[in-house]
C-alpha positions in Angstrom: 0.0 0.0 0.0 2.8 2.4 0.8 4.3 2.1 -3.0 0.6 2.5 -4.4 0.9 5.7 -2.3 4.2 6.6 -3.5 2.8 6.1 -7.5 -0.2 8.3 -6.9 2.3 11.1 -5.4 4.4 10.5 -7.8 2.1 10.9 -11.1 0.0 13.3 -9.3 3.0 15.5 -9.1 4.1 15.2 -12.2 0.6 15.9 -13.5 0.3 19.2 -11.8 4.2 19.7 -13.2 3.6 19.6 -17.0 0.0 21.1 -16.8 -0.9 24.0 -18.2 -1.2 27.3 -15.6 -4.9 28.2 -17.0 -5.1 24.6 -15.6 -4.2 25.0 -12.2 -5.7 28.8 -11.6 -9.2 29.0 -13.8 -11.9 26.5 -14.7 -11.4 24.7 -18.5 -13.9 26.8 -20.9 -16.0 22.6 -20.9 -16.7 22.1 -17.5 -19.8 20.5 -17.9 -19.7 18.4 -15.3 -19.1 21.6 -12.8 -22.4 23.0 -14.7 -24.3 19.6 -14.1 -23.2 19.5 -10.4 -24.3 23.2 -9.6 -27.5 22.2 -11.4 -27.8 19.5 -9.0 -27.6 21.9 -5.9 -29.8 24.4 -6.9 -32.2 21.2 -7.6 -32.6 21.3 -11.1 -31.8 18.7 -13.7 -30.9 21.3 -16.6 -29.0 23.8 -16.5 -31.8 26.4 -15.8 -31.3 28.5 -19.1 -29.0 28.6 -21.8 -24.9 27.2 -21.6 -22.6 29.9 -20.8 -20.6 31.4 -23.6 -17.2 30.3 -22.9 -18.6 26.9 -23.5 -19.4 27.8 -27.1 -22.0 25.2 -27.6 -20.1 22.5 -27.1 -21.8 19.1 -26.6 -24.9 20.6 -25.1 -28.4 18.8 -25.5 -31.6 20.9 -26.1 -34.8 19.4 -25.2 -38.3 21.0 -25.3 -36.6 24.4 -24.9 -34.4 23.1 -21.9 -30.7 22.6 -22.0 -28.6 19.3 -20.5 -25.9 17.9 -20.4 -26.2 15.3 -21.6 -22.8 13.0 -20.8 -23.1 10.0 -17.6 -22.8 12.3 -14.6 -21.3 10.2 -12.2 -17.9 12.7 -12.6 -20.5 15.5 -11.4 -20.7 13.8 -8.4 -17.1 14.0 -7.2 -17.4 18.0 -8.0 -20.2 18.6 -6.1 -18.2 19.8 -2.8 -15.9 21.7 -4.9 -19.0 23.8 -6.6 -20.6 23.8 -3.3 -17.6 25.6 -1.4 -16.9 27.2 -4.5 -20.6 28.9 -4.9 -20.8 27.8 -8.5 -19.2 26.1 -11.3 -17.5 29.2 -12.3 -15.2 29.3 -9.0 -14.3 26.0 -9.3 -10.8 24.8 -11.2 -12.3 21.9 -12.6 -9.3 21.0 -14.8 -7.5 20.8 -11.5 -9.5 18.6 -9.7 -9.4 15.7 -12.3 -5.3 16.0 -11.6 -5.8 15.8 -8.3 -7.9 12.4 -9.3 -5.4 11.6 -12.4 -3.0 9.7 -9.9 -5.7 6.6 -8.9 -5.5 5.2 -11.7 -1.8 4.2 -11.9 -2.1 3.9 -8.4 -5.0 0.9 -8.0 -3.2 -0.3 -11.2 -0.3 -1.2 -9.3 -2.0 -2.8 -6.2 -3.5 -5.2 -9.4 -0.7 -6.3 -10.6 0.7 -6.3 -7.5 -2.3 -8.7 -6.5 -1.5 -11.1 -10.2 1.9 -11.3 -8.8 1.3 -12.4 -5.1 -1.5 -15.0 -6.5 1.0 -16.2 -9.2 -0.7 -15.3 -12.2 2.3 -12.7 -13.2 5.9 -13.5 -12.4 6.7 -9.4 -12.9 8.2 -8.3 -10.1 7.4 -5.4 -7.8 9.7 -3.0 -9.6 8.5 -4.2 -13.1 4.8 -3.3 -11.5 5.8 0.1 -10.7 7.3 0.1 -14.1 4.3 -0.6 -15.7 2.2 1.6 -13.8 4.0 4.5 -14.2 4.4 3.7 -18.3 0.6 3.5 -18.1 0.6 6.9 -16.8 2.8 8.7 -18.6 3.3 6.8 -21.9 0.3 6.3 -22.7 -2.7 8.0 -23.7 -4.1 8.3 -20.0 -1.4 11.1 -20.0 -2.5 13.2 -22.2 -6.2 13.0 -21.2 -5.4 13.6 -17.5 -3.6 17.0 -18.9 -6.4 17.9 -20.6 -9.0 18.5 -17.9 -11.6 19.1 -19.7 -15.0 17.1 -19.8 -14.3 14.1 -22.5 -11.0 13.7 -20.8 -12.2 14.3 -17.1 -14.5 11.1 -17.7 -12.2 8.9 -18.7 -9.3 9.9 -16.2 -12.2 9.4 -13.8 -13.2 5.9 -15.4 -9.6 4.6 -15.5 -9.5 4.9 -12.0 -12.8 3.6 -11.3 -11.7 0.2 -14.0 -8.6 -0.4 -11.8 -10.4 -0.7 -8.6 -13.1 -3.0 -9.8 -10.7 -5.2 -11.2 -8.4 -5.2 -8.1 -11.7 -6.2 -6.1 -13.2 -8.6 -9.2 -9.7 -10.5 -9.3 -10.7 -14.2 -7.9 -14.4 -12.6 -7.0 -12.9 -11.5 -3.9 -15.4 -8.1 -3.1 -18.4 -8.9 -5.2 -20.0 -5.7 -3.8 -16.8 -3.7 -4.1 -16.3 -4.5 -7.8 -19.8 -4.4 -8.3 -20.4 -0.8 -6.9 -17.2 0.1 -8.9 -18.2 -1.4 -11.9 -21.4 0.3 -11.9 -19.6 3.8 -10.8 -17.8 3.2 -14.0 -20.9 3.0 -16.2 -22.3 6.3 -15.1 -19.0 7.9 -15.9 -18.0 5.6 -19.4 -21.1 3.7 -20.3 -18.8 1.3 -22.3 -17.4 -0.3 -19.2 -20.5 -1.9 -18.0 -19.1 -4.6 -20.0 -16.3 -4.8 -18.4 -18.6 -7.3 -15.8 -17.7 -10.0 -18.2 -14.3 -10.1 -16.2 -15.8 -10.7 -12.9 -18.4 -13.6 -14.2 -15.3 -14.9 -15.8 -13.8 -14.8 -12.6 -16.4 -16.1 -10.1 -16.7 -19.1 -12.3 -13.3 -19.5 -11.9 -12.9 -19.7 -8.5 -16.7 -21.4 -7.9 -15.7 -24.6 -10.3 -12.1 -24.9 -7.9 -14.3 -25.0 -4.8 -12.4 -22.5 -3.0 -12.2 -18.4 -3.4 -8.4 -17.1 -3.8 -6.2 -19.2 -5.6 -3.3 -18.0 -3.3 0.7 -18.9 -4.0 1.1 -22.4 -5.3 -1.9 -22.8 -6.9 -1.8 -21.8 -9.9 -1.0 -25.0 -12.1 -4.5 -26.3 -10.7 -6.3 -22.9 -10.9 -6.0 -22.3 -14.8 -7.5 -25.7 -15.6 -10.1 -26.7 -13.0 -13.0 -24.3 -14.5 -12.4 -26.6 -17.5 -14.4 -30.0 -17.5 -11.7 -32.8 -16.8 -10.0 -34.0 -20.1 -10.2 -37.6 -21.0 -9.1 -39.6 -24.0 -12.3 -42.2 -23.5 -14.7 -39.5 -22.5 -17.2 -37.0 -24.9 -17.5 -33.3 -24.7 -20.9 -33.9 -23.2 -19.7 -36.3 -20.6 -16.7 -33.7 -19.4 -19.3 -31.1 -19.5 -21.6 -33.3 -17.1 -18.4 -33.6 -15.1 -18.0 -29.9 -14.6 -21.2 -28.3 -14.0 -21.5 -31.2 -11.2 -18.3 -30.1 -9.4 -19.3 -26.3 -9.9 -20.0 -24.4 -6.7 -23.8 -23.5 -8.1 -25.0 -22.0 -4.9 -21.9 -19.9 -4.2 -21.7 -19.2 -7.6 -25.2 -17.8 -7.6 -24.5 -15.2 -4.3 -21.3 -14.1 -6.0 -23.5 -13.3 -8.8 -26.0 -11.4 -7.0 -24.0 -9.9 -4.6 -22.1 -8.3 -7.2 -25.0 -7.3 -9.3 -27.1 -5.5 -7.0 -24.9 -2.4 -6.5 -24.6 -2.5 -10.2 -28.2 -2.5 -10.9 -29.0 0.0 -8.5 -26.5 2.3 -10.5 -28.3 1.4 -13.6 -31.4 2.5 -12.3 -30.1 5.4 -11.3 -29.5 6.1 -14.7 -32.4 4.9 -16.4 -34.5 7.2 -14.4 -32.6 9.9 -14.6 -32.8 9.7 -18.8 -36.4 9.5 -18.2 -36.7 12.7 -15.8 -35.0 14.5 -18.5 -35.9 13.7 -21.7 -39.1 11.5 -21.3 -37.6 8.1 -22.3 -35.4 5.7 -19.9 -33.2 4.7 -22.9 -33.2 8.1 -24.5 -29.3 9.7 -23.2 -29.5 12.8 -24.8 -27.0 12.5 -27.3 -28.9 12.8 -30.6 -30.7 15.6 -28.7 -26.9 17.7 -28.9 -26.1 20.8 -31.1 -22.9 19.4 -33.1 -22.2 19.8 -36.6 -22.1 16.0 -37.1 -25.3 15.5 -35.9 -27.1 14.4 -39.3 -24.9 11.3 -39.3 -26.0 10.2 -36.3 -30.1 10.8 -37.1 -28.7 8.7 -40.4 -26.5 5.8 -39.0 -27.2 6.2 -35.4 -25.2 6.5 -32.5 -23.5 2.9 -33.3 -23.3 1.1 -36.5 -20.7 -1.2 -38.7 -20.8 2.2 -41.1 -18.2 4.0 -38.5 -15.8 0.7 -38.3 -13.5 1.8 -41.3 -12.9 5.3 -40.2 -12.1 4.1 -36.0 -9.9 1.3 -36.9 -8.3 3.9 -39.5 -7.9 6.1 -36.8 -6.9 3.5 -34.2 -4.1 1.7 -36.2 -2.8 4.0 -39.0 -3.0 7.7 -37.6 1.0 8.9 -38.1 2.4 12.1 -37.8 3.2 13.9 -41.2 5.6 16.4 -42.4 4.9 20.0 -41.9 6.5 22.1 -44.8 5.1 25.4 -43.3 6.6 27.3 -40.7 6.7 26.2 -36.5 6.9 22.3 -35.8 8.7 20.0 -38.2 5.9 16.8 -37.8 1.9 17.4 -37.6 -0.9 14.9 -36.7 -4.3 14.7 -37.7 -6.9 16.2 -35.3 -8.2 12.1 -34.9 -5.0 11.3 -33.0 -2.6 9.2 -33.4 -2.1 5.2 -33.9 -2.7 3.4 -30.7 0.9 1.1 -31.1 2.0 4.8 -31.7 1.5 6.6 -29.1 2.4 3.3 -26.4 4.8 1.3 -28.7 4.5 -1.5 -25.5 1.3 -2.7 -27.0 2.8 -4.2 -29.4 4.3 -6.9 -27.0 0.9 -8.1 -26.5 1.4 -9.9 -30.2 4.0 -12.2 -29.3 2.5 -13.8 -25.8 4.6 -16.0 -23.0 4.7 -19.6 -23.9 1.4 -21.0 -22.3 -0.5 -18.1 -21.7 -2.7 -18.3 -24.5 -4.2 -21.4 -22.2 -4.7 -19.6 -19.4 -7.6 -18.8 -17.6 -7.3 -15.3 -17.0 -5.7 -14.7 -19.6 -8.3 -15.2 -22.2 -10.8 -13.7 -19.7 -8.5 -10.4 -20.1 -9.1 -10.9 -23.8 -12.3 -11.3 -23.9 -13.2 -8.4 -21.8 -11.5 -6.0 -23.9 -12.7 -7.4 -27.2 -16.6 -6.6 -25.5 -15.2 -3.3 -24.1 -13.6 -1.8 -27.2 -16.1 -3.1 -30.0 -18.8 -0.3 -28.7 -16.2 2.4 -29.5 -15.0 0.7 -33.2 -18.8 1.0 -33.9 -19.4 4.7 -31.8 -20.1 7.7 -34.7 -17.4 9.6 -33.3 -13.6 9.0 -33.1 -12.7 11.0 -30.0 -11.5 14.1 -32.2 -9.0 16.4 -31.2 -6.7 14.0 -29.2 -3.2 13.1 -29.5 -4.0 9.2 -29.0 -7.6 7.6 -29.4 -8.8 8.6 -26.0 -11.4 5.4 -26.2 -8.5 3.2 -25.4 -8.0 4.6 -22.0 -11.3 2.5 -21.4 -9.7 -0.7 -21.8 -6.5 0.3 -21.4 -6.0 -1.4 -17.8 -6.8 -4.6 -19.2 -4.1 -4.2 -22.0 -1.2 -3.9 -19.3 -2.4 -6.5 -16.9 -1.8 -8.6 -20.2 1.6 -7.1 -20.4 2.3 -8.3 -16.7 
């Protein structure tokens, strides 16, 4: 605990270091989510007239004359003291708050691969853990979202954090209401990591089909095969299926299950209602409600659709820097951002796995979870847009360096 302390000093200083001053001494000209939580203490679910200027439109939703915000408002949350001692959102130095929260991430990242080490499932050691943490903070493109401050970044600097405690808790289904609570946390700030649960079902069947929670040091050579029915040369897929689901733990199975869930529902109620207090609907977010330039595509594809695929993986694996003939810096990038094995050439590891892990358990869970995390943002109508690195990754991001470990 006292080296997860020392990372979150550590990258919380150097945060504050490299930020910009306007940063540190004013509020960023998007602070929506200091807008939404001022809303929220003079009781209102708008904003009680029109956005102010300084936000110049941006990403606001109009609805029967009344303007929203219209982003998961779980970041509002953690700003409400701020606006509260602050006497509005003005007052409040929103761009520094998120530094202040940039640090967790990193932080709770390194207590979980701390925790794959101690139970076997990475043989990193602690320095390569702090290694790895810290690359995930500043060589990556968590970095350059925590920097930013402003309310696209803010959510996922927020979301990061909230990703790396549900999977320390969801490891070996060891807080079921922990990881649930942060799991649902997480899908009012990045809707996409509701499906990170995927992980923690993974996991719980895991551990429920050893007969035992944990998995400590030492087991793992029984661990990564026991969820799998018993092998046998003489015996059919149906019969080793028979095998397993009568040695699996269905009872305990069933209370992890729950246990975990009903902080997670409760947060998705949360949300359903408040969609239908403002706009009417309890699937209805508000999005195709916003004032943007692009927002014809969406009324014509949709918020989601295989019509946006081309353009994100473009945007995900070929975005480079380019020559700049004119005057100032040498090499320009495109608005979109660049390539993802770009801006954190590490990733690129991840193509040439460890002999064995590919059988893993845990392993393929990881896999799995990102491949249901990240399709929502392959198939998403937008790209991120003015980023240095594809700012959807940070959203599975901590999955791709527990893979690393």
């Amino acid at each position: 605990m006292a080296l997860a302390l020392a990372v979150y000093v550590l990258c919380t200083l150097v945060f504050f270091l490299l930020a910009q001053p306007e940063r540190l001494h004013a509020h960023t000209p998007f602070n929506h989510f200091a807008l939404l939580a001022d809303s929220w203490i003079h009781g209102r679910l708008d904003l009680g007239g029109p956005p102010p200027a300084y936000a110049q439109m941006n990403d606001f939703a109009e609805f029967n004359g009344r303007w929203f915000i219209a982003f998961p408002p779980f970041p509002a949350l953690l700003l409400l003291p701020w606006v509260w001692l602050a006497g509005g959102a003005e007052g409040v130095r929103d761009g520094q708050a998120f530094l202040w929260l940039a640090g967790i991430a990193p932080a709770a990242l390194f207590l979980v691969l701390e925790k794959l080490r101690r139970r076997e499932h990475s043989k990193r050691n602690v320095i390569e853990n702090v290694a790895l943490a810290l690359l995930f903070a500043f060589g990556s493109v968590y970095f350059f979202s925590a920097e930013q401050g402003t309310v696209w970044f803010a959510a996922h600097v927020v979301g990061a954090g909230l990703c790396a405690l549900y999977v320390l808790f969801a490891l070996d289904a060891e807080r079921p209401l922990l990881a649930g609570l942060m799991l649902g946390f997480g899908f009012l700030t990045r809707a996409p990591l509701a499906f990170a649960a995927v992980l923690f079902a993974l996991e719980a069947l895991r551990v429920c089909s050893e007969g035992r929670a944990g998995g400590g040091e030492g087991d793992m050579a029984r661990t990564q095969e026991s969820v799998r029915p018993p092998a046998a040369v003489d015996e059919s897929a149906g019969q080793r299926l028979k095998v397993w689901w009568q040695r699996l733990d269905k009872p305990r199975l069933l209370r992890l299950y729950l246990t975990f869930a009903a902080p997670a529902a409760l947060c998705v109620a949360f949300y359903l209602w408040h969609n239908y207090a403002r706009f009417g609907s309890v699937g209805e977010v508000g999005y195709r409600y916003l004032k943007v330039r692009w927002a014809g595509r969406m009324e014509t594809w949709g918020l989601f659709h295989y019509h946006y695929l081309g353009r994100n993986l473009g945007v995900m694996l070929s975005g480079l820097p380019y020559w700049n003939k004119g005057a100032g810096a040498p090499f320009q990038i495109n608005a979109h951002g660049l390539a993802l094995w770009f801006t954190t050439p590490m990733y690129l590891w991840l193509l040439w796995p460890a002999r064995g892990n590919a059988q893993r358990w845990l392993y393929r869970a990881l896999w799995a979870t990102v491949a249901i995390v990240s399709v929502w943002t392959l198939f998403y109508q937008n790209t991120g847009w003015q980023q240095f690195g594809q700012r959807f990754t940070n959203d599975y991001a901590i999955f791709l360096f527990m893979l690393l470990a």
